Amino acid sequence: MTPREREMQRVGFIGVGAMGGPIAARMVERGIPVLAYDRNSEALAEAGRRGCAVASSSREIVDECEIVIACLPTVDICRTVALGPDGVVDGRKVKIYVETSTIGGPAAVEIAEGLAARGIMLIDAPVVGAIMALEAGTLGVLASGPRDAFERVEPMLATFAGRLFHLGDQAGMGQVGKVMSNAVSYACLLSTCEAVAMGMKAGIDMGTTLDIINQGSGANFFSQRVAPNYMLKGRLGGTGTMEIGAKDVKLFIEEAQRLGAGTPVADAISAIQQTVIASGPAGRDTMTYIHYFTDLAGLPRTESKA
């Protein structure tokens, strides 16, 4: 491949943090040249070490790449990056913008409409399965947006997706699928932690409580894949902050309200999340939810070995 051909195929990537960084690195491993940017200099340096070219700003990316992927932590940041000053909307070269962040349906529609006014197509494509699924090759991508734009980016998405869904042309449908999946994920996480704490209170060790759950019909992704590799080993970091999870469940509730669907279970999950977050400190990893339930049971906290 000539330098010119590599430049034409190069994909921009904005947000190379906990999830975006490994995705961008996987694309590079699979032969896709990536130009990356992140406001966090450490995350950006790590992306450079893993083979990405490094940009000085997100504006540089949208001026240099026709296809740009974003993986960002909050709805407000996503709006600013897409539609704010020097955002994607002002890019000289970008034609297709792939939003892998969890932002909810209304925000996806807002971004799609804002970009469409400048001739830029949005592919709303949040991912499901987290970092462990990416590593295992089972990550899901829930895409929606114009079919021709999807077909153009499909080979890039396939470098890191175990399964690709195209949920239609309407922006926001990918977000519906993502918040639906996340609501179930957090129900499994909290119910598993609650059951583990109860079993430990009765005198069963943590590993055996997980084995029992996984032997029965209550087995779930968290109990089978996450808890044994993180919580059980004392690794209480690296899975994302509580605040991001609380945002995701809130987006599910808002989407359900918009559609006229009930959310009694998600309401209960959200209430627990808000209670734990309010107890501080901010920025704790999702794995530390186990502390909330062991505290309720009057048990010593699991110590972090990471």
Coordinates of C-alpha atoms in Angstrom, one line a residue:
M1 CA 0.0 0.0 0.0
T2 CA 1.4 3.4 -1.0
P3 CA 1.5 6.3 1.5
R4 CA -1.2 8.0 -0.6
E5 CA -3.4 4.9 -0.4
R6 CA -2.9 4.6 3.4
E7 CA -3.8 8.3 3.8
M8 CA -7.0 7.8 1.8
Q9 CA -8.0 4.8 4.0
R10 CA -7.0 6.4 7.3
V11 CA -9.8 6.6 9.9
G12 CA -10.0 9.3 12.5
F13 CA -10.7 8.3 16.1
I14 CA -11.7 10.8 18.8
G15 CA -11.6 9.5 22.4
V16 CA -9.0 6.8 22.9
G17 CA -9.6 6.2 26.6
A18 CA -10.6 3.0 28.5
M19 CA -12.8 1.6 25.6
G20 CA -11.8 3.8 22.6
G21 CA -8.1 3.1 23.0
P22 CA -8.4 -0.7 22.7
I23 CA -10.8 -0.4 19.8
A24 CA -8.5 1.9 17.9
A25 CA -5.6 -0.4 18.6
R26 CA -7.5 -3.4 17.3
M27 CA -8.3 -1.5 14.1
V28 CA -4.5 -0.8 13.7
E29 CA -3.8 -4.5 14.3
R30 CA -6.2 -5.4 11.6
G31 CA -4.6 -3.1 9.1
I32 CA -6.7 0.1 9.3
P33 CA -4.5 3.2 9.7
V34 CA -5.9 5.4 12.5
L35 CA -5.3 9.0 13.3
A36 CA -6.2 9.5 17.0
Y37 CA -7.0 12.3 19.4
D38 CA -7.8 12.5 23.1
R39 CA -7.7 15.5 25.5
N40 CA -6.1 13.1 28.0
S41 CA -2.4 13.2 27.0
E42 CA -1.6 9.9 28.7
A43 CA -4.4 8.1 26.8
L44 CA -3.2 9.7 23.6
A45 CA 0.4 8.7 24.2
E46 CA -0.8 5.1 24.8
A47 CA -2.7 5.1 21.5
G48 CA 0.5 6.3 19.8
R49 CA 2.5 3.4 21.4
R50 CA -0.1 1.0 20.1
G51 CA 0.3 2.1 16.5
C52 CA -2.0 5.1 16.0
A53 CA -0.9 8.3 14.4
V54 CA -1.4 11.1 16.9
A55 CA -3.3 14.3 16.1
S56 CA -3.0 17.6 17.9
S57 CA -6.8 18.2 18.0
S58 CA -10.1 16.8 17.0
R59 CA -10.4 19.5 14.4
E60 CA -7.3 18.1 12.7
I61 CA -8.9 14.7 12.5
V62 CA -12.1 16.0 10.9
D63 CA -10.1 18.1 8.5
E64 CA -8.0 15.1 7.5
C65 CA -10.3 12.0 7.5
E66 CA -13.5 11.2 5.6
I67 CA -14.5 8.6 8.2
V68 CA -14.3 9.6 11.9
I69 CA -15.2 7.4 14.9
A70 CA -15.9 8.7 18.4
C71 CA -15.9 7.0 21.8
L72 CA -16.7 9.5 24.5
P73 CA -17.9 9.4 28.1
T74 CA -20.8 11.8 28.4
V75 CA -23.7 13.2 26.3
D76 CA -22.5 16.8 26.7
I77 CA -19.0 16.0 25.5
C78 CA -20.5 14.1 22.5
R79 CA -22.6 17.2 21.6
T80 CA -19.7 19.5 21.9
V81 CA -17.3 17.3 19.8
A82 CA -19.9 16.9 17.1
L83 CA -21.7 20.2 16.9
G84 CA -19.6 22.7 19.0
P85 CA -17.0 25.2 17.8
D86 CA -14.3 23.4 15.7
G87 CA -16.4 20.3 16.0
V88 CA -17.1 17.6 13.5
V89 CA -19.7 19.8 11.9
D90 CA -17.0 22.2 10.8
G91 CA -14.6 19.5 9.4
R92 CA -13.3 20.1 5.9
K93 CA -13.0 16.4 4.9
V94 CA -15.2 14.3 7.2
K95 CA -18.2 12.7 5.4
I96 CA -19.3 10.0 7.9
Y97 CA -19.2 10.3 11.6
V98 CA -19.6 7.1 13.7
E99 CA -20.7 7.6 17.3
T100 CA -20.0 4.6 19.4
S101 CA -20.8 6.4 22.7
T102 CA -23.9 5.9 24.8
I103 CA -25.9 9.1 24.4
G104 CA -29.6 8.2 24.1
G105 CA -31.9 8.4 21.2
P106 CA -32.8 12.2 21.3
A107 CA -29.1 13.2 21.4
A108 CA -28.3 10.9 18.5
V109 CA -31.1 12.5 16.4
E110 CA -30.0 16.0 17.4
I111 CA -26.4 15.2 16.3
A112 CA -27.6 13.5 13.1
E113 CA -29.7 16.5 12.1
G114 CA -26.9 19.0 12.9
L115 CA -24.4 17.1 10.8
A116 CA -26.8 16.4 7.9
A117 CA -27.1 20.2 7.5
R118 CA -23.4 20.2 6.5
G119 CA -23.6 17.1 4.4
I120 CA -22.2 14.7 7.0
M121 CA -23.9 11.4 7.7
L122 CA -24.1 9.9 11.2
I123 CA -23.8 6.3 12.0
D124 CA -25.2 5.8 15.5
A125 CA -23.2 2.7 16.6
P126 CA -22.9 2.1 20.3
V127 CA -21.0 -1.1 21.4
V128 CA -22.2 -3.8 23.8
G129 CA -20.1 -6.2 25.7
A130 CA -17.3 -4.0 27.2
I131 CA -13.6 -4.5 27.1
M132 CA -13.7 -8.3 27.8
A133 CA -15.9 -8.8 24.8
L134 CA -13.5 -6.8 22.6
E135 CA -10.6 -8.9 23.8
A136 CA -12.6 -12.1 23.2
G137 CA -13.8 -11.0 19.7
T138 CA -17.5 -11.0 20.7
L139 CA -18.1 -7.2 21.0
G140 CA -21.5 -6.2 19.5
V141 CA -22.0 -3.0 17.5
L142 CA -25.6 -1.7 17.2
A143 CA -25.6 0.5 14.2
S144 CA -28.3 2.7 12.7
G145 CA -28.1 5.3 9.9
P146 CA -28.2 5.5 6.1
R147 CA -27.6 2.1 4.5
D148 CA -24.9 3.4 2.1
A149 CA -23.0 5.0 4.9
F150 CA -23.2 1.9 7.0
E151 CA -22.0 -0.3 4.1
R152 CA -19.0 2.0 3.7
V153 CA -17.9 1.8 7.3
E154 CA -18.9 -1.8 7.8
P155 CA -15.4 -3.1 7.0
M156 CA -13.9 -0.8 9.7
L157 CA -16.4 -1.8 12.3
A158 CA -15.9 -5.5 11.5
T159 CA -12.2 -5.2 12.6
F160 CA -13.4 -4.9 16.2
A161 CA -17.0 -6.3 16.2
G162 CA -17.9 -9.9 16.8
R163 CA -21.4 -9.2 15.6
L164 CA -22.8 -6.2 13.7
F165 CA -26.4 -5.2 13.8
H166 CA -27.9 -2.7 11.4
L167 CA -31.1 -1.5 13.0
G168 CA -32.4 0.7 10.2
D169 CA -31.9 4.1 8.8
Q170 CA -33.3 6.1 11.7
A171 CA -30.7 7.7 14.0
G172 CA -31.2 6.7 17.6
M173 CA -32.2 3.1 17.1
G174 CA -28.7 2.0 18.0
Q175 CA -29.1 3.9 21.2
V176 CA -32.4 2.2 22.0
G177 CA -30.6 -1.2 21.7
K178 CA -27.7 -0.1 23.8
V179 CA -29.6 1.4 26.7
M180 CA -31.8 -1.7 26.7
S181 CA -28.8 -3.9 27.0
N182 CA -27.2 -1.8 29.6
A183 CA -30.2 -1.8 31.8
V184 CA -30.1 -5.6 31.9
S185 CA -26.4 -5.5 32.5
Y186 CA -26.7 -3.3 35.6
A187 CA -29.6 -5.4 36.9
C188 CA -27.3 -8.5 36.7
L189 CA -24.4 -6.6 38.3
L190 CA -26.3 -5.3 41.3
S191 CA -28.3 -8.5 41.9
T192 CA -25.2 -10.6 41.7
C193 CA -23.3 -8.4 44.2
E194 CA -26.3 -8.5 46.5
A195 CA -26.5 -12.3 46.4
V196 CA -22.8 -12.7 46.8
A197 CA -22.8 -10.6 50.0
M198 CA -25.7 -12.5 51.4
G199 CA -23.9 -15.8 50.7
M200 CA -20.7 -14.5 52.3
K201 CA -22.7 -13.4 55.4
A202 CA -23.9 -17.0 55.7
G203 CA -20.3 -18.2 55.6
I204 CA -19.8 -19.2 51.9
D205 CA -16.7 -17.8 50.3
M206 CA -17.0 -15.4 47.4
G207 CA -15.7 -17.9 44.8
T208 CA -18.2 -20.5 45.8
T209 CA -21.1 -18.0 45.8
L210 CA -20.2 -17.2 42.2
D211 CA -19.9 -20.9 41.3
I212 CA -23.3 -21.5 42.7
I213 CA -24.9 -18.6 40.8
N214 CA -23.2 -19.8 37.6
Q215 CA -24.4 -23.3 38.0
G216 CA -28.0 -22.2 37.9
S217 CA -30.3 -20.3 35.7
G218 CA -29.2 -17.0 37.2
A219 CA -25.8 -17.2 35.5
N220 CA -25.1 -13.9 33.6
F221 CA -22.2 -12.1 31.9
F222 CA -21.3 -10.3 35.1
S223 CA -21.3 -13.4 37.3
Q224 CA -19.5 -15.6 34.6
R225 CA -17.0 -13.2 33.0
V226 CA -16.6 -10.0 35.1
A227 CA -16.8 -10.9 38.7
P228 CA -14.4 -13.9 38.6
N229 CA -11.8 -11.9 36.7
Y230 CA -12.1 -8.7 38.6
M231 CA -14.0 -8.8 41.9
L232 CA -12.9 -12.2 43.0
K233 CA -9.2 -11.4 42.3
G234 CA -9.4 -8.0 44.1
R235 CA -9.2 -6.1 40.8
L236 CA -11.5 -3.2 41.6
G237 CA -10.6 -1.0 38.7
G238 CA -10.6 -0.9 35.0
T239 CA -14.3 -1.5 34.2
G240 CA -15.6 2.1 34.1
T241 CA -16.9 4.5 36.7
M242 CA -20.2 4.3 38.6
E243 CA -21.2 7.6 37.1
I244 CA -21.1 6.3 33.6
G245 CA -23.3 3.3 34.5
A246 CA -25.7 5.6 36.3
K247 CA -25.9 7.7 33.2
D248 CA -26.6 4.7 31.0
V249 CA -29.5 3.5 33.2
K250 CA -31.0 7.0 33.3
L251 CA -30.9 7.1 29.5
F252 CA -32.8 3.8 29.5
I253 CA -35.5 5.3 31.8
E254 CA -35.8 8.4 29.7
E255 CA -36.1 6.4 26.4
A256 CA -38.8 4.2 28.0
Q257 CA -40.7 7.2 29.2
R258 CA -40.5 8.7 25.7
L259 CA -42.0 5.5 24.3
G260 CA -44.6 5.0 27.0
A261 CA -43.0 1.9 28.6
G262 CA -42.8 1.2 32.3
T263 CA -39.4 0.9 34.2
P264 CA -40.0 -0.3 37.8
V265 CA -36.9 -2.4 37.8
A266 CA -34.7 0.2 36.2
D267 CA -36.1 2.8 38.6
A268 CA -34.9 0.6 41.5
I269 CA -31.5 0.1 39.9
S270 CA -31.1 3.8 39.4
A271 CA -32.0 4.6 43.0
I272 CA -29.3 2.2 44.3
Q273 CA -26.8 3.8 41.9
Q274 CA -27.6 7.3 43.0
T275 CA -27.4 6.3 46.7
V276 CA -24.0 4.7 46.3
I277 CA -22.6 7.5 44.2
A278 CA -23.8 10.1 46.7
S279 CA -21.9 8.4 49.4
G280 CA -18.6 9.3 47.6
P281 CA -15.9 9.6 46.6
A282 CA -16.6 10.4 43.0
G283 CA -15.1 8.3 40.2
R284 CA -15.1 4.9 41.8
D285 CA -15.0 1.9 39.6
T286 CA -18.1 -0.2 39.0
M287 CA -16.5 -3.2 40.8
T288 CA -16.7 -1.3 44.1
Y289 CA -20.5 -1.8 44.1
I290 CA -19.6 -5.0 46.1
H291 CA -18.6 -2.7 49.0
Y292 CA -22.2 -1.3 49.2
F293 CA -23.6 -4.7 49.7
T294 CA -20.9 -6.0 52.0
D295 CA -21.4 -2.9 54.1
L296 CA -25.1 -3.6 54.3
A297 CA -24.3 -7.1 55.5
G298 CA -21.8 -5.9 58.0
L299 CA -18.9 -7.6 56.3
P300 CA -15.3 -6.4 55.8
R301 CA -14.7 -4.8 52.4
T302 CA -13.0 -6.6 49.6
E303 CA -9.5 -5.0 49.4
S304 CA -8.2 -3.9 46.0
K305 CA -5.1 -5.7 44.9
A306 CA -4.7 -3.8 41.8

